[in-house]
mmCIF file with all atom_site columns, C-alpha atoms in Angstrom:
data_model
loop_
_atom_site.group_PDB
_atom_site.id
_atom_site.type_symbol
_atom_site.label_atom_id
_atom_site.label_alt_id
_atom_site.label_comp_id
_atom_site.label_asym_id
_atom_site.label_entity_id
_atom_site.label_seq_id
_atom_site.pdbx_PDB_ins_code
_atom_site.Cartn_x
_atom_site.Cartn_y
_atom_site.Cartn_z
_atom_site.occupancy
_atom_site.B_iso_or_equiv
_atom_site.pdbx_formal_charge
_atom_site.auth_seq_id
_atom_site.auth_comp_id
_atom_site.auth_asym_id
_atom_site.auth_atom_id
_atom_site.pdbx_PDB_model_num
ATOM 1   C CA . ALA R 1 1   ? -5.768  0.127   -9.238  1.00 0.00 ? 1   ALA R CA 1
ATOM 2   C CA . TYR R 1 2   ? -1.829  0.097   -8.437  1.00 0.00 ? 2   TYR R CA 1
ATOM 3   C CA . SER R 1 3   ? -2.310  -2.055  -4.334  1.00 0.00 ? 3   SER R CA 1
ATOM 4   C CA . LEU R 1 4   ? -4.882  -5.145  -6.228  1.00 0.00 ? 4   LEU R CA 1
ATOM 5   C CA . SER R 1 5   ? -2.901  -6.241  -9.426  1.00 0.00 ? 5   SER R CA 1
ATOM 6   C CA . ALA R 1 6   ? -0.453  -6.905  -6.732  1.00 0.00 ? 6   ALA R CA 1
ATOM 7   C CA . GLY R 1 7   ? -2.615  -8.754  -4.334  1.00 0.00 ? 7   GLY R CA 1
ATOM 8   C CA . GLY R 1 8   ? -4.342  -6.454  -2.993  1.00 0.00 ? 8   GLY R CA 1
ATOM 9   C CA . PRO R 1 9   ? -8.454  -6.102  -1.403  1.00 0.00 ? 9   PRO R CA 1
ATOM 10  C CA . VAL R 1 10  ? -10.837 -4.126  -3.369  1.00 0.00 ? 10  VAL R CA 1
ATOM 11  C CA . ILE R 1 11  ? -11.935 -1.223  -1.193  1.00 0.00 ? 11  ILE R CA 1
ATOM 12  C CA . ASP R 1 12  ? -14.951 1.572   -1.237  1.00 0.00 ? 12  ASP R CA 1
ATOM 13  C CA . PRO R 1 13  ? -12.678 4.636   -2.651  1.00 0.00 ? 13  PRO R CA 1
ATOM 14  C CA . ARG R 1 14  ? -14.410 6.487   -0.153  1.00 0.00 ? 14  ARG R CA 1
ATOM 15  C CA . THR R 1 15  ? -12.495 4.196   2.836   1.00 0.00 ? 15  THR R CA 1
ATOM 16  C CA . ASP R 1 16  ? -10.030 6.456   5.458   1.00 0.00 ? 16  ASP R CA 1
ATOM 17  C CA . CYS R 1 17  ? -8.023  4.297   5.383   1.00 0.00 ? 17  CYS R CA 1
ATOM 18  C CA . ILE R 1 18  ? -4.040  2.858   4.381   1.00 0.00 ? 18  ILE R CA 1
ATOM 19  C CA . CYS R 1 19  ? -3.868  0.076   2.601   1.00 0.00 ? 19  CYS R CA 1
ATOM 20  C CA . VAL R 1 20  ? -0.282  -1.984  2.299   1.00 0.00 ? 20  VAL R CA 1
ATOM 21  C CA . THR R 1 21  ? -0.139  -4.551  0.097   1.00 0.00 ? 21  THR R CA 1
ATOM 22  C CA . PRO R 1 22  ? 3.195   -6.249  0.199   1.00 0.00 ? 22  PRO R CA 1
ATOM 23  C CA . VAL R 1 23  ? 4.924   -6.447  -4.021  1.00 0.00 ? 23  VAL R CA 1
ATOM 24  C CA . CYS R 1 24  ? 6.639   -9.693  -5.094  1.00 0.00 ? 24  CYS R CA 1
ATOM 25  C CA . PRO R 1 25  ? 7.111   -11.096 -1.021  1.00 0.00 ? 25  PRO R CA 1
ATOM 26  C CA . HIS R 1 26  ? 9.717   -13.607 -0.451  1.00 0.00 ? 26  HIS R CA 1
ATOM 27  C CA . SER R 1 27  ? 6.783   -15.419 1.679   1.00 0.00 ? 27  SER R CA 1
ATOM 28  C CA . LEU R 1 28  ? 3.629   -17.053 1.275   1.00 0.00 ? 28  LEU R CA 1
ATOM 29  C CA . THR R 1 29  ? 2.892   -15.414 4.164   1.00 0.00 ? 29  THR R CA 1
ATOM 30  C CA . ALA R 1 30  ? 2.717   -11.555 3.661   1.00 0.00 ? 30  ALA R CA 1
ATOM 31  C CA . LYS R 1 31  ? -0.714  -10.234 3.075   1.00 0.00 ? 31  LYS R CA 1
ATOM 32  C CA . PRO R 1 32  ? -2.313  -7.035  2.433   1.00 0.00 ? 32  PRO R CA 1
ATOM 33  C CA . MET R 1 33  ? -2.883  -4.626  5.288   1.00 0.00 ? 33  MET R CA 1
ATOM 34  C CA . VAL R 1 34  ? -6.293  -2.116  6.239   1.00 0.00 ? 34  VAL R CA 1
ATOM 35  C CA . PHE R 1 35  ? -5.598  0.002   8.784   1.00 0.00 ? 35  PHE R CA 1
ATOM 36  C CA . ALA R 1 36  ? -7.228  2.938   10.063  1.00 0.00 ? 36  ALA R CA 1
ATOM 37  C CA . GLY R 1 37  ? -6.898  6.629   7.913   1.00 0.00 ? 37  GLY R CA 1
ATOM 38  C CA . ASP R 1 38  ? -5.524  7.773   11.101  1.00 0.00 ? 38  ASP R CA 1
ATOM 39  C CA . ALA R 1 39  ? -3.215  4.976   12.037  1.00 0.00 ? 39  ALA R CA 1
ATOM 40  C CA . LYS R 1 40  ? 0.979   5.586   12.290  1.00 0.00 ? 40  LYS R CA 1
ATOM 41  C CA . LEU R 1 41  ? 2.970   2.746   11.008  1.00 0.00 ? 41  LEU R CA 1
ATOM 42  C CA . GLY R 1 42  ? 5.962   2.017   12.280  1.00 0.00 ? 42  GLY R CA 1
ATOM 43  C CA . ILE R 1 43  ? 7.765   -0.700  10.467  1.00 0.00 ? 43  ILE R CA 1
ATOM 44  C CA . LYS R 1 44  ? 11.395  -1.795  12.636  1.00 0.00 ? 44  LYS R CA 1
ATOM 45  C CA . ASN R 1 45  ? 13.587  -4.143  11.344  1.00 0.00 ? 45  ASN R CA 1
ATOM 46  C CA . ILE R 1 46  ? 14.545  -6.271  13.109  1.00 0.00 ? 46  ILE R CA 1
ATOM 47  C CA . HIS R 1 47  ? 16.654  -9.071  11.083  1.00 0.00 ? 47  HIS R CA 1
ATOM 48  C CA . VAL R 1 48  ? 19.608  -9.960  12.925  1.00 0.00 ? 48  VAL R CA 1
ATOM 49  C CA . ARG R 1 49  ? 21.373  -11.874 9.788   1.00 0.00 ? 49  ARG R CA 1
ATOM 50  C CA . ASP R 1 50  ? 21.555  -8.978  8.086   1.00 0.00 ? 50  ASP R CA 1
ATOM 51  C CA . LYS R 1 51  ? 22.684  -5.995  9.405   1.00 0.00 ? 51  LYS R CA 1
ATOM 52  C CA . LYS R 1 52  ? 21.364  -3.753  6.398   1.00 0.00 ? 52  LYS R CA 1
ATOM 53  C CA . LEU R 1 53  ? 18.523  -3.680  4.099   1.00 0.00 ? 53  LEU R CA 1
ATOM 54  C CA . LEU R 1 54  ? 16.909  -2.089  1.245   1.00 0.00 ? 54  LEU R CA 1
ATOM 55  C CA . LEU R 1 55  ? 13.204  0.078   1.333   1.00 0.00 ? 55  LEU R CA 1
ATOM 56  C CA . THR R 1 56  ? 12.658  1.053   -2.418  1.00 0.00 ? 56  THR R CA 1
ATOM 57  C CA . VAL R 1 57  ? 9.434   3.554   -2.090  1.00 0.00 ? 57  VAL R CA 1
ATOM 58  C CA . ASP R 1 58  ? 7.194   3.648   -5.133  1.00 0.00 ? 58  ASP R CA 1
ATOM 59  C CA . GLY R 1 59  ? 10.222  2.009   -6.928  1.00 0.00 ? 59  GLY R CA 1
ATOM 60  C CA . LYS R 1 60  ? 12.190  5.081   -7.270  1.00 0.00 ? 60  LYS R CA 1
ATOM 61  C CA . MET R 1 61  ? 14.096  5.084   -4.301  1.00 0.00 ? 61  MET R CA 1
ATOM 62  C CA . THR R 1 62  ? 16.234  2.943   -2.912  1.00 0.00 ? 62  THR R CA 1
ATOM 63  C CA . TYR R 1 63  ? 17.383  3.556   1.436   1.00 0.00 ? 63  TYR R CA 1
ATOM 64  C CA . ASP R 1 64  ? 19.646  1.693   3.457   1.00 0.00 ? 64  ASP R CA 1
ATOM 65  C CA . LEU R 1 65  ? 17.597  0.491   6.770   1.00 0.00 ? 65  LEU R CA 1
ATOM 66  C CA . TYR R 1 66  ? 20.125  -1.375  9.327   1.00 0.00 ? 66  TYR R CA 1
ATOM 67  C CA . ARG R 1 67  ? 19.332  -3.282  12.437  1.00 0.00 ? 67  ARG R CA 1
ATOM 68  C CA . GLY R 1 68  ? 17.191  -0.841  14.521  1.00 0.00 ? 68  GLY R CA 1
ATOM 69  C CA . ASP R 1 69  ? 15.775  1.764   12.407  1.00 0.00 ? 69  ASP R CA 1
ATOM 70  C CA . VAL R 1 70  ? 12.064  1.930   12.434  1.00 0.00 ? 70  VAL R CA 1
ATOM 71  C CA . VAL R 1 71  ? 10.333  3.462   9.068   1.00 0.00 ? 71  VAL R CA 1
ATOM 72  C CA . GLN R 1 72  ? 6.841   5.668   10.641  1.00 0.00 ? 72  GLN R CA 1
ATOM 73  C CA . ILE R 1 73  ? 4.399   5.302   7.798   1.00 0.00 ? 73  ILE R CA 1
ATOM 74  C CA . GLU R 1 74  ? 1.907   7.474   8.185   1.00 0.00 ? 74  GLU R CA 1
ATOM 75  C CA . LYS R 1 75  ? -1.220  9.216   6.064   1.00 0.00 ? 75  LYS R CA 1
ATOM 76  C CA . SER R 1 76  ? -0.660  12.975  3.980   1.00 0.00 ? 76  SER R CA 1
ATOM 77  C CA . VAL R 1 77  ? -2.375  15.392  5.168   1.00 0.00 ? 77  VAL R CA 1
ATOM 78  C CA . THR R 1 78  ? -2.192  16.196  1.553   1.00 0.00 ? 78  THR R CA 1
ATOM 79  C CA . GLU R 1 79  ? -5.459  15.502  -1.054  1.00 0.00 ? 79  GLU R CA 1
ATOM 80  C CA . THR R 1 80  ? -5.922  14.404  -4.473  1.00 0.00 ? 80  THR R CA 1
ATOM 81  C CA . LYS R 1 81  ? -8.486  15.381  -6.422  1.00 0.00 ? 81  LYS R CA 1
ATOM 82  C CA . LEU R 1 82  ? -8.990  12.530  -9.054  1.00 0.00 ? 82  LEU R CA 1
ATOM 83  C CA . ILE R 1 83  ? -11.113 13.531  -12.004 1.00 0.00 ? 83  ILE R CA 1
ATOM 84  C CA . ARG R 1 84  ? -14.328 11.770  -12.816 1.00 0.00 ? 84  ARG R CA 1
ATOM 85  C CA . PHE R 1 85  ? -15.337 10.767  -16.521 1.00 0.00 ? 85  PHE R CA 1
ATOM 86  C CA . CYS R 1 86  ? -18.100 9.208   -16.237 1.00 0.00 ? 86  CYS R CA 1
ATOM 87  C CA . SER R 1 87  ? -20.947 8.793   -12.815 1.00 0.00 ? 87  SER R CA 1
ATOM 88  C CA . GLN R 1 88  ? -21.589 5.197   -13.552 1.00 0.00 ? 88  GLN R CA 1
ATOM 89  C CA . GLY R 1 89  ? -20.574 4.704   -10.060 1.00 0.00 ? 89  GLY R CA 1
ATOM 90  C CA . PHE R 1 90  ? -17.515 2.941   -8.198  1.00 0.00 ? 90  PHE R CA 1
ATOM 91  C CA . TYR R 1 91  ? -19.148 -0.293  -7.421  1.00 0.00 ? 91  TYR R CA 1
ATOM 92  C CA . ASN R 1 92  ? -20.964 -1.161  -11.203 1.00 0.00 ? 92  ASN R CA 1
ATOM 93  C CA . THR R 1 93  ? -17.772 -0.018  -12.994 1.00 0.00 ? 93  THR R CA 1
ATOM 94  C CA . LEU R 1 94  ? -16.017 -2.299  -10.730 1.00 0.00 ? 94  LEU R CA 1
ATOM 95  C CA . ARG R 1 95  ? -19.266 -5.069  -11.018 1.00 0.00 ? 95  ARG R CA 1
ATOM 96  C CA . GLN R 1 96  ? -18.359 -4.460  -15.469 1.00 0.00 ? 96  GLN R CA 1
ATOM 97  C CA . LYS R 1 97  ? -14.872 -4.513  -14.872 1.00 0.00 ? 97  LYS R CA 1
ATOM 98  C CA . MET R 1 98  ? -15.047 -8.294  -12.336 1.00 0.00 ? 98  MET R CA 1
ATOM 99  C CA . ASN R 1 99  ? -17.624 -9.825  -15.610 1.00 0.00 ? 99  ASN R CA 1
ATOM 100 C CA . ALA R 1 100 ? -14.751 -8.230  -18.448 1.00 0.00 ? 100 ALA R CA 1
ATOM 101 C CA . ASP R 1 101 ? -13.913 -11.813 -20.512 1.00 0.00 ? 101 ASP R CA 1
#
């Protein structure tokens, strides 16, 4: 839901994937991307104007990312179980929310 509100895609909850959604990007070309669940992503600071960028994780923790540093991203082995109060299904709920006035 958070990714969707930030402009990300609708993803079936049964899909094993990693979704990367830029939040407040400074570029109109920054688009959400969906990767296979077993993908291992590497993001490297190649910025030439500034030697340090700031990486913010979940809006809470900030890290210095120096030129040449690489951040590795992969899916956690820990799964979260969510409580479901109704059984009308993902697509029925989505259809109701998309048609809401």
